[in-house]
PDB file of C-alpha atoms in Angstrom:
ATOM      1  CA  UNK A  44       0.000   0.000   0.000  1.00 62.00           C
ATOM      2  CA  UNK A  45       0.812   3.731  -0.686  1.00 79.00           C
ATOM      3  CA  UNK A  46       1.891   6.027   2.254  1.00 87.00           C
ATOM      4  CA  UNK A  47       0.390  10.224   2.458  1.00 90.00           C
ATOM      5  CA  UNK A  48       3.613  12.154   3.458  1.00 93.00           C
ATOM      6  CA  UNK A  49       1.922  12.735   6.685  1.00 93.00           C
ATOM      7  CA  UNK A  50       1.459   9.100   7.370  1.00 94.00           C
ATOM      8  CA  UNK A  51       5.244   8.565   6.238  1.00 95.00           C
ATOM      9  CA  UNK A  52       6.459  11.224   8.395  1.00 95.00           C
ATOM     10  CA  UNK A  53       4.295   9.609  11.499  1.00 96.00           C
ATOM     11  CA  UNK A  54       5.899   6.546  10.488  1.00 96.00           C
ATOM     12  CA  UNK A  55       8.934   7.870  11.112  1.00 97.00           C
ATOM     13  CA  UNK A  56       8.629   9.675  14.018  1.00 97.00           C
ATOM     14  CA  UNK A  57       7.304   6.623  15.818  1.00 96.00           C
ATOM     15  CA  UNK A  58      10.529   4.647  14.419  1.00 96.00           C
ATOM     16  CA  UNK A  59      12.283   7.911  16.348  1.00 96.00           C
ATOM     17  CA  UNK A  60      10.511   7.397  19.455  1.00 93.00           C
ATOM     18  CA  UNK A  61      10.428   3.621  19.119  1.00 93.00           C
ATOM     19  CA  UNK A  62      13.873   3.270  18.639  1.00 94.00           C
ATOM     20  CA  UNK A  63      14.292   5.631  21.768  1.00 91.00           C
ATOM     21  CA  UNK A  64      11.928   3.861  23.838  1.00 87.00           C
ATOM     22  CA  UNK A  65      13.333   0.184  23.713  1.00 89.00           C
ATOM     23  CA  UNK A  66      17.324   1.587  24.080  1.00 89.00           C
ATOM     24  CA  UNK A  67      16.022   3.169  27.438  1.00 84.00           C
ATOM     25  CA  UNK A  68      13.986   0.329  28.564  1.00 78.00           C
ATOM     26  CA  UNK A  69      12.231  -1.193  26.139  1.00 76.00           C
ATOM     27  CA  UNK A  70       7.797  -1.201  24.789  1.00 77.00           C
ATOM     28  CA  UNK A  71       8.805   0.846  21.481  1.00 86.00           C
ATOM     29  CA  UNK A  72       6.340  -1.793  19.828  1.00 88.00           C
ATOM     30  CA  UNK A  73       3.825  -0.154  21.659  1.00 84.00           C
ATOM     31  CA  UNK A  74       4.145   3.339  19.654  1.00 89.00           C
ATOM     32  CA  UNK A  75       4.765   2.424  16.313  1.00 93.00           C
ATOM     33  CA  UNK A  76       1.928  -0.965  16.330  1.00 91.00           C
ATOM     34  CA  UNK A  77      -0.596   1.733  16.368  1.00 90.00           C
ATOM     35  CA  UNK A  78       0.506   4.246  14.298  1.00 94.00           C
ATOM     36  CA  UNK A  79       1.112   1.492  11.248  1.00 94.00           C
ATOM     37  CA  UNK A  80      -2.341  -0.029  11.848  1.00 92.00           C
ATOM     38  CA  UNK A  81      -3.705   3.481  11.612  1.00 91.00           C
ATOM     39  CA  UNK A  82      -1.954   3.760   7.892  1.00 93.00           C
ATOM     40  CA  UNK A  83      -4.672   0.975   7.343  1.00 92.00           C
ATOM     41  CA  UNK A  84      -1.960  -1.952   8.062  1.00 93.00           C
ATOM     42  CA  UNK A  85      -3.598  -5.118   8.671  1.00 90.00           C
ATOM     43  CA  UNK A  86      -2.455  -6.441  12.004  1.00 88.00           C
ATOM     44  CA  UNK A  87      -0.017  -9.188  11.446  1.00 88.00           C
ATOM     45  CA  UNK A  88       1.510  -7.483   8.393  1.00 92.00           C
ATOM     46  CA  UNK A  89       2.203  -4.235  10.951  1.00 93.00           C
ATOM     47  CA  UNK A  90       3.937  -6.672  13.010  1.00 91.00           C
ATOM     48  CA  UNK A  91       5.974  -8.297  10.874  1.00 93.00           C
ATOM     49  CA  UNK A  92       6.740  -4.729   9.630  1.00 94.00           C
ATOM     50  CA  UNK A  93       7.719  -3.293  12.883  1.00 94.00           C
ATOM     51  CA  UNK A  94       9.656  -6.182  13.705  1.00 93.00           C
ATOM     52  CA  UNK A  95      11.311  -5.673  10.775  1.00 94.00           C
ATOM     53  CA  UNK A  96      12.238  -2.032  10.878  1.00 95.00           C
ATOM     54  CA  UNK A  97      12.949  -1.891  14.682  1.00 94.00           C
ATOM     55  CA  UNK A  98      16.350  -4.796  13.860  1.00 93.00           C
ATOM     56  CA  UNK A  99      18.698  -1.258  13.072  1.00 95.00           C
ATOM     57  CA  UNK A 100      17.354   0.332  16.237  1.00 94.00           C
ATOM     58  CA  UNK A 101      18.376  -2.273  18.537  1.00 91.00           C
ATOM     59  CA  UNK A 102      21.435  -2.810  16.366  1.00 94.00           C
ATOM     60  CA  UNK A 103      22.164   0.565  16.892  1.00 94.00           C
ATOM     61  CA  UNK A 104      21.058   1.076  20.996  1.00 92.00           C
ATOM     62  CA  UNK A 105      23.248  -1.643  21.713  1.00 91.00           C
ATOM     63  CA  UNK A 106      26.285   0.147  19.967  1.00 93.00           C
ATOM     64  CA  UNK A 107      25.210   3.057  22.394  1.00 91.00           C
ATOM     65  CA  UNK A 108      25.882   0.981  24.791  1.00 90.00           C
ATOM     66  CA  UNK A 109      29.174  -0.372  23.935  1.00 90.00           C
ATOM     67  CA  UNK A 110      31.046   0.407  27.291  1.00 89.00           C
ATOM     68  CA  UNK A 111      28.657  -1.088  29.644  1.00 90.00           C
ATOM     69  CA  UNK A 112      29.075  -4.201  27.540  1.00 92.00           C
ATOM     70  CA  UNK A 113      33.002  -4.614  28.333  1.00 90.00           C
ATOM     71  CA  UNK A 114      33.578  -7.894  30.161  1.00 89.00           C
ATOM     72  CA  UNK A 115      30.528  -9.418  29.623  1.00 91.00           C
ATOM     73  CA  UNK A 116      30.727 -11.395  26.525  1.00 92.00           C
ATOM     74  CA  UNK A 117      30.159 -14.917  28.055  1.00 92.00           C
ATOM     75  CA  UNK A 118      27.044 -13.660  29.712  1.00 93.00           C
ATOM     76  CA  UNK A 119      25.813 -12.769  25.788  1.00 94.00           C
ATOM     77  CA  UNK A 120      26.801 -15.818  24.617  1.00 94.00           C
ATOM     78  CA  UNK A 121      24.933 -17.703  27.143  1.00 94.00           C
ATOM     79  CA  UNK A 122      21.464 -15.928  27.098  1.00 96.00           C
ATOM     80  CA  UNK A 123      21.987 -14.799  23.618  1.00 96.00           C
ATOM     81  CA  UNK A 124      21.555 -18.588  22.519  1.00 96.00           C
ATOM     82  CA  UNK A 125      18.629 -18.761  24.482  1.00 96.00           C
ATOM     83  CA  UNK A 126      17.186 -16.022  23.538  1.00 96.00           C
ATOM     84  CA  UNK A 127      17.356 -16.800  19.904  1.00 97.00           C
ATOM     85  CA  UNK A 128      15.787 -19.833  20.253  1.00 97.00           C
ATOM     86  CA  UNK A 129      12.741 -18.418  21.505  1.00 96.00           C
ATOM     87  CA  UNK A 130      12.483 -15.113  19.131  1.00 95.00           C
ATOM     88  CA  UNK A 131      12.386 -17.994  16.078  1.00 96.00           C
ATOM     89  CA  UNK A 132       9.785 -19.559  18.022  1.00 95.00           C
ATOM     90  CA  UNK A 133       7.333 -16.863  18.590  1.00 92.00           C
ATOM     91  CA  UNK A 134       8.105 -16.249  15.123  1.00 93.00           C
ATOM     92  CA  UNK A 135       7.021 -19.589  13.584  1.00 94.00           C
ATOM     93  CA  UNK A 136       4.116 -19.450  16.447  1.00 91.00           C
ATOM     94  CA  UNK A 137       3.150 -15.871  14.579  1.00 88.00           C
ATOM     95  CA  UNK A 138       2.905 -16.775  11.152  1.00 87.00           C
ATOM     96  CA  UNK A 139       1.148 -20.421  11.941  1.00 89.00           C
ATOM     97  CA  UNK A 140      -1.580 -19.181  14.201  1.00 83.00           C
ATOM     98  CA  UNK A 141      -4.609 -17.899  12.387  1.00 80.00           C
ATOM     99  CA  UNK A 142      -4.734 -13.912  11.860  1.00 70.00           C
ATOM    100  CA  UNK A 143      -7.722 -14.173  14.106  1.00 74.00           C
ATOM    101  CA  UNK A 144      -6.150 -15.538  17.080  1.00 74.00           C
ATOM    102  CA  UNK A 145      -3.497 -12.214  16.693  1.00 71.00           C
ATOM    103  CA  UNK A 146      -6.315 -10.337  16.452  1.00 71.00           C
ATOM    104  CA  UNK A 147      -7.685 -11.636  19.662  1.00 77.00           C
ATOM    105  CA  UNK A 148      -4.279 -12.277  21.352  1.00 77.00           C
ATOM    106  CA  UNK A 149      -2.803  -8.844  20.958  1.00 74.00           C
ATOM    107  CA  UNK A 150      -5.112  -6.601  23.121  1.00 81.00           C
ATOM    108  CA  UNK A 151      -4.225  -9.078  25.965  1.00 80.00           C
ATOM    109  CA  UNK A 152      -0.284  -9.122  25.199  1.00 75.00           C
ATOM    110  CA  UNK A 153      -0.982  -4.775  25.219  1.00 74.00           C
ATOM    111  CA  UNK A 154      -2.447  -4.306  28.403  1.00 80.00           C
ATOM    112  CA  UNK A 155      -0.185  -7.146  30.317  1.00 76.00           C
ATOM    113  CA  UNK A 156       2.592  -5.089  29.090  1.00 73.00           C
ATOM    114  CA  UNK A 157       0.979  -1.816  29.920  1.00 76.00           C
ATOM    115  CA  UNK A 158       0.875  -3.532  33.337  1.00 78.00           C
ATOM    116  CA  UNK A 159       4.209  -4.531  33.167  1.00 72.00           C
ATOM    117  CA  UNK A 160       5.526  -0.547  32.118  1.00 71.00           C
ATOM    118  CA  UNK A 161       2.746   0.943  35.283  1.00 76.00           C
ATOM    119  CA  UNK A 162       4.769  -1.610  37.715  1.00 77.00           C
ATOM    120  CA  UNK A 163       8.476  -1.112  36.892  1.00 67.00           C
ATOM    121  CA  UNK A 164       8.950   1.506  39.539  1.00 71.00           C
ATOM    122  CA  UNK A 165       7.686  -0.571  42.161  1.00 77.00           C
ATOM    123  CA  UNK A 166       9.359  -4.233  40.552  1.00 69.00           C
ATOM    124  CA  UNK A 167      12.547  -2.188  40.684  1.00 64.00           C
ATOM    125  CA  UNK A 168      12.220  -1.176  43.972  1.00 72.00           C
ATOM    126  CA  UNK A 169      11.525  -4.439  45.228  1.00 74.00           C
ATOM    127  CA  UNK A 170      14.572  -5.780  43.263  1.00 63.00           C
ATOM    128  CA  UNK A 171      17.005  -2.958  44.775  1.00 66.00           C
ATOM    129  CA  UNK A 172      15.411  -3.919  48.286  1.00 74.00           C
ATOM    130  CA  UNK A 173      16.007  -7.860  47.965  1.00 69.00           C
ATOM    131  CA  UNK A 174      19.593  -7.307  46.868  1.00 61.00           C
ATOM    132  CA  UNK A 175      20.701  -4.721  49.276  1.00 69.00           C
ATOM    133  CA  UNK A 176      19.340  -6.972  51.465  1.00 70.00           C
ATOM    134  CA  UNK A 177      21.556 -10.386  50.206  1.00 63.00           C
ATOM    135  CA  UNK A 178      25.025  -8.301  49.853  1.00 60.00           C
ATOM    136  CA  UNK A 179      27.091  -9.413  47.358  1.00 48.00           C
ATOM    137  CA  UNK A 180      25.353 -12.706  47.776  1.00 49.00           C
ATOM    138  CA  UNK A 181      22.192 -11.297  46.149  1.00 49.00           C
ATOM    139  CA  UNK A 182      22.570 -13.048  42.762  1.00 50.00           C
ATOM    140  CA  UNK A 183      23.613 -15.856  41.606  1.00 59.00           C
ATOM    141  CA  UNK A 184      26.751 -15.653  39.131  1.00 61.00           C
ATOM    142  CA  UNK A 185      24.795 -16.166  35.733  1.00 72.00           C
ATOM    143  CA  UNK A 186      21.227 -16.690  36.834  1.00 75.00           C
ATOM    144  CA  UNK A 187      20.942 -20.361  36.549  1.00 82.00           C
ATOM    145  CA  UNK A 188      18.385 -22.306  35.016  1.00 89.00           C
ATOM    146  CA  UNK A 189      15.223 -20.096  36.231  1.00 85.00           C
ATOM    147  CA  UNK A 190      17.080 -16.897  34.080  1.00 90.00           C
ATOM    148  CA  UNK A 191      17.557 -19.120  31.387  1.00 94.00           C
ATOM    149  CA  UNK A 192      13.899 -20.471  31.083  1.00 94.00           C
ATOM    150  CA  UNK A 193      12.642 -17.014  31.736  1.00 90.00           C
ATOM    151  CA  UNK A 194      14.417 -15.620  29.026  1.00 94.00           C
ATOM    152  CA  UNK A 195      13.536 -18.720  27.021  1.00 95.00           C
ATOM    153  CA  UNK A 196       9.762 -17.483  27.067  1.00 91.00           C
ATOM    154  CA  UNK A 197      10.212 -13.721  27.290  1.00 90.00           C
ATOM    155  CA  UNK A 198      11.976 -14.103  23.742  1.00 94.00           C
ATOM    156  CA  UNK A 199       9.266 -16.755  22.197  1.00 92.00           C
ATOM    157  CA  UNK A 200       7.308 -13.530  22.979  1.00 88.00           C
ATOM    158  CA  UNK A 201       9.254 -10.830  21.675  1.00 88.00           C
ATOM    159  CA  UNK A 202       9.573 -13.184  18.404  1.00 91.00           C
ATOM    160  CA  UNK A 203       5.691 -13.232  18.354  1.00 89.00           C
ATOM    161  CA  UNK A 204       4.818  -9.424  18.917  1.00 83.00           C
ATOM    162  CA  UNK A 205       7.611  -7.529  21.665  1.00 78.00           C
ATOM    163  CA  UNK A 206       6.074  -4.717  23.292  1.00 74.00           C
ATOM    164  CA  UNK A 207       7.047  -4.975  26.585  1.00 74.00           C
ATOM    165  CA  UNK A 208       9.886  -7.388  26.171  1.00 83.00           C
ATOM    166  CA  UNK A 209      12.418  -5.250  27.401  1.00 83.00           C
ATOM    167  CA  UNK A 210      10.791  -4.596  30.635  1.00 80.00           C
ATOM    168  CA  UNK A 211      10.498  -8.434  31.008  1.00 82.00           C
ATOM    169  CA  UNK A 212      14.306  -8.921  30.217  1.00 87.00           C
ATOM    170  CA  UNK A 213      15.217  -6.005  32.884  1.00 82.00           C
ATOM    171  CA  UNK A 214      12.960  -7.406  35.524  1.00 78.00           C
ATOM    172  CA  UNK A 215      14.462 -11.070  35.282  1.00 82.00           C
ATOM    173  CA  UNK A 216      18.083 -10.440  34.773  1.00 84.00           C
ATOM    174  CA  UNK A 217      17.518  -7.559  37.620  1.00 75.00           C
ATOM    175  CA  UNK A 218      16.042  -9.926  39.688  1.00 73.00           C
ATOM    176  CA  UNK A 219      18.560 -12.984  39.138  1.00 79.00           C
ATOM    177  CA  UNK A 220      21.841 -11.250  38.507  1.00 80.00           C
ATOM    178  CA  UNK A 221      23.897  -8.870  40.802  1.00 74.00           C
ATOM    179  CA  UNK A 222      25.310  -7.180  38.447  1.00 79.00           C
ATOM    180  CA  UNK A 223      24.417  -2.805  37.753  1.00 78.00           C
ATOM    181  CA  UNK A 224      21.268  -1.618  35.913  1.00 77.00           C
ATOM    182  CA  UNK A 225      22.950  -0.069  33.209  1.00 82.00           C
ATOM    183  CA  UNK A 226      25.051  -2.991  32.314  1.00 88.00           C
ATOM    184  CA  UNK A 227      22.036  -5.427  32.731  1.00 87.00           C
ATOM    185  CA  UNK A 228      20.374  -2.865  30.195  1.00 88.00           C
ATOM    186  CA  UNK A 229      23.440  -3.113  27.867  1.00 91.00           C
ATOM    187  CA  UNK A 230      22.618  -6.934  27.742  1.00 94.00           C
ATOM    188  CA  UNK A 231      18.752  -6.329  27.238  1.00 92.00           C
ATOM    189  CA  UNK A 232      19.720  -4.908  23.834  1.00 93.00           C
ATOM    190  CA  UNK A 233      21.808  -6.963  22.777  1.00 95.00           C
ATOM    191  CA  UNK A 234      19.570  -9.450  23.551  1.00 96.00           C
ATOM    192  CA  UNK A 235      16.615  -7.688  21.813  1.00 93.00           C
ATOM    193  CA  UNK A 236      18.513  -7.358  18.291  1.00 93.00           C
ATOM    194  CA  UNK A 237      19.182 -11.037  18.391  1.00 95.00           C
ATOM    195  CA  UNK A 238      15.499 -11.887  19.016  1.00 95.00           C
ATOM    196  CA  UNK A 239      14.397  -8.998  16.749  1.00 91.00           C
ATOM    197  CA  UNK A 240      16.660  -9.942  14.261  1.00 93.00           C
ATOM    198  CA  UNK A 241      16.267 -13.759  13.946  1.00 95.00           C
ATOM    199  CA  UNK A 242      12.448 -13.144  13.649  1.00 93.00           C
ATOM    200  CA  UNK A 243      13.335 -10.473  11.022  1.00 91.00           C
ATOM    201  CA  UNK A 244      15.173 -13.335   8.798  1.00 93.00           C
ATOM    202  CA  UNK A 245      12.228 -16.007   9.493  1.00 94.00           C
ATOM    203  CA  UNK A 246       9.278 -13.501   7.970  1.00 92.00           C
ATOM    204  CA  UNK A 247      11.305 -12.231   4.818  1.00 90.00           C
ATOM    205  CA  UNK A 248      10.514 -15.566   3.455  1.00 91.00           C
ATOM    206  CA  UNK A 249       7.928 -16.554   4.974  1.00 90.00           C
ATOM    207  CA  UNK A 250       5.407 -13.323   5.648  1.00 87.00           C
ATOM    208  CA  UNK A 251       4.091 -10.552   4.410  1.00 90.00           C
ATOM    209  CA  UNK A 252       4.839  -7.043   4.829  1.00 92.00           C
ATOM    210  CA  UNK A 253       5.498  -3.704   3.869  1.00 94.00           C
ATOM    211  CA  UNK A 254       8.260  -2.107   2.569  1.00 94.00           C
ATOM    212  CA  UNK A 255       7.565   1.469   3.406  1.00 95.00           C
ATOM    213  CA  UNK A 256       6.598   0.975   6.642  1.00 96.00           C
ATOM    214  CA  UNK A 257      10.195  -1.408   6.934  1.00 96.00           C
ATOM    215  CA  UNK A 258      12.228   0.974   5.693  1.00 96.00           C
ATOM    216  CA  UNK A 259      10.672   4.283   7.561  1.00 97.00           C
ATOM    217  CA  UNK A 260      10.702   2.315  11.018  1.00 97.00           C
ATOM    218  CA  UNK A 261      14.439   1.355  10.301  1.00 96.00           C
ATOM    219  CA  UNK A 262      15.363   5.098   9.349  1.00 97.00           C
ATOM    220  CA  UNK A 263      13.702   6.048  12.747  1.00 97.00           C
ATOM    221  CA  UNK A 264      14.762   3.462  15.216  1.00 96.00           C
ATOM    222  CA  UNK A 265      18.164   4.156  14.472  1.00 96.00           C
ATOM    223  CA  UNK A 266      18.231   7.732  15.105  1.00 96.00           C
ATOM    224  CA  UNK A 267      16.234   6.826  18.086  1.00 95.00           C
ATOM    225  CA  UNK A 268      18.888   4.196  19.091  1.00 94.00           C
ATOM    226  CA  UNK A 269      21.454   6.475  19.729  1.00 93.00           C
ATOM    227  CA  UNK A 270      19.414   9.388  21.108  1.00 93.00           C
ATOM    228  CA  UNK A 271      18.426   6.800  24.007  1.00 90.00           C
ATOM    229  CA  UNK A 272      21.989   5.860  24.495  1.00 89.00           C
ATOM    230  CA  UNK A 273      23.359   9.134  24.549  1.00 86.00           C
ATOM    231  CA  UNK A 274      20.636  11.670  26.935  1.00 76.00           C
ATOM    232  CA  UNK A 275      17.948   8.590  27.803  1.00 67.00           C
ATOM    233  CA  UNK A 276      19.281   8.037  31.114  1.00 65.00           C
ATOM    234  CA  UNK A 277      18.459  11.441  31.936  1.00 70.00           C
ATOM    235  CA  UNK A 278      14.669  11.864  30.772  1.00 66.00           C
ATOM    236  CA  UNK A 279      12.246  11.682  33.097  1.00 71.00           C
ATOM    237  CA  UNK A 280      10.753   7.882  33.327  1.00 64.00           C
ATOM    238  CA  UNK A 281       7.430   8.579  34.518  1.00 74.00           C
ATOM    239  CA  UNK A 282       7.127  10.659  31.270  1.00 74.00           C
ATOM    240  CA  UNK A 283       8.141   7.949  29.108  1.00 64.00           C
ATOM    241  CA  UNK A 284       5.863   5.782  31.224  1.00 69.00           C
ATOM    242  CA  UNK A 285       2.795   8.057  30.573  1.00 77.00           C
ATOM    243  CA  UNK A 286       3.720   8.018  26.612  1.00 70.00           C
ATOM    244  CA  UNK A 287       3.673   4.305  26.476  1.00 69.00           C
ATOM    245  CA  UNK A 288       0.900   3.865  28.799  1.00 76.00           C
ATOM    246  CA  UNK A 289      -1.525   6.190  26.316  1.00 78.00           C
ATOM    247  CA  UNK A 290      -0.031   4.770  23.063  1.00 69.00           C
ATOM    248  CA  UNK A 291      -0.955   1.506  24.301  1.00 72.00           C
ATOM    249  CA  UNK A 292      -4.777   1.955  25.285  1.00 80.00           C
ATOM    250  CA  UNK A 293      -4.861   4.026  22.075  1.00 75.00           C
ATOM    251  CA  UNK A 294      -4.011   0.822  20.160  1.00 72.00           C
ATOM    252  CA  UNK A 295      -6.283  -1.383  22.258  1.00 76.00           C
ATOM    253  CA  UNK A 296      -9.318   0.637  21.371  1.00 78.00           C
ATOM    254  CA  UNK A 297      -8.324   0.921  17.853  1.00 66.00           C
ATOM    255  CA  UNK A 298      -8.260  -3.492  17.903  1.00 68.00           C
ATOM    256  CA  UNK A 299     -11.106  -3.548  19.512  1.00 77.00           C
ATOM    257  CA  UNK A 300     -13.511  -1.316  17.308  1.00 76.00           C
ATOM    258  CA  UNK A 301     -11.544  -2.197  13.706  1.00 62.00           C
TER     259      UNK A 301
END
């Protein structure tokens, strides 16, 4: 389908704020879904869009973050492998599933991640509490099997549709690892190009999507890559919060009355 300027340049600027969004801590999905099923997208071929254009972004957020990666390369290995493994699987479970179970799956996937994006503060919190708590015994080495399973799942559902899958990797490897936020968020990207990008590979043979939307998404969530890298630590979260949190109802009402 055709893009109007003005859809291509809100196109882009979601890509922007996407791209932003999941270097900082992650629900980008959540601002450009809508906008790309408001360009008259059906739903699975935004996703597989999105997905798609959103690779360079992560690509790109996890350069940002280059320094807070430094010594922590078996770590990637480890849950990179993992997390592969379940981004092709949501994949496969995306393109195999009838377009009416998306349909009907989606709204639920948006508001448990809208959940998810209200709660960080507190799930944080709690985290910070248990491990100050424990000392240096607060987490085990590399997480052990209940970080690997978790991660397992959290990536079969960042293959299938992502919003939110940021927040999920931050809350398990924050929970499970003593190791600092920012370098835990280093990992989180990595981790989301790999599951981004594996499901990327899967649908260019297999789905269908659009090449505008691909391209203007990729344009965007690489700018928006590095902006989040470079000044996203210091915008205010409960901003971002609020901008996800509207985006997201926004997109459930617009499934739910298409």
């Amino acid at each position: 389908m055709s893009m109007s300027i003005w859809e291509s340049l809100a196109v882009l600027a979601a890509g922007i704020g996407a791209g932003t969004i999941n270097t900082i801590v992650g629900s980008g999905t959540l601002i450009t879904f809508p906008v790309l099923l408001a360009t008259g997208l059906p739903p699975v071929t935004a996703n597989v869009s999105n997905t798609l254009g959103l690779v360079p972004g992560s690509i790109s957020g996890a350069i940002g973050y280059r320094k807070e990666l430094q010594g922590q390369r078996a770590r990637i290995l480890r849950l990179g492998a993992v997390s592969l493994v379940g981004g092709l699987t949501g994949a496969i479970l995306l393109v195999t599933l009838p377009s009416d179970s998306f349909d009907t799956i989606v709204p639920v996937l948006i508001g448990l991640a809208l959940v998810l994006v209200v709660l960080q503060p507190r799930l944080a919190a709690a985290l910070r509490r248990r491990q100050e708590a424990a000392g240096t015994e607060g987490g085990h080495p590399d997480g052990g099997p209940a970080l690997l399973t978790g991660m397992l799942l959290s990536s079969a559902y960042g293959g299938y549709f992502g919003a939110a899958q940021g927040v999920l990797y931050l809350g398990l490897m924050g929970l499970l690892l003593h190791e600092d936020l920012q370098r835990i968020n280093a990992v989180k990207n990595v981790l989301a190009a790999l599951v981004n990008g594996i499901a990327a590979v899967f649908f260019l043979f297999v789905a269908e999507f659009d090449w505008t939307a691909v391209v203007l998404i990729a344009v965007g969530s690489t700018i928006g890559g590095q902006i989040g890298a470079k000044v996203g630590r210091r915008l205010p979260p409960t901003v971002l919060r609020g901008i996800i949190v509207l985006v997201g109802i926004l997109a459930i009402v617009q499934l739910l009355t298409r």
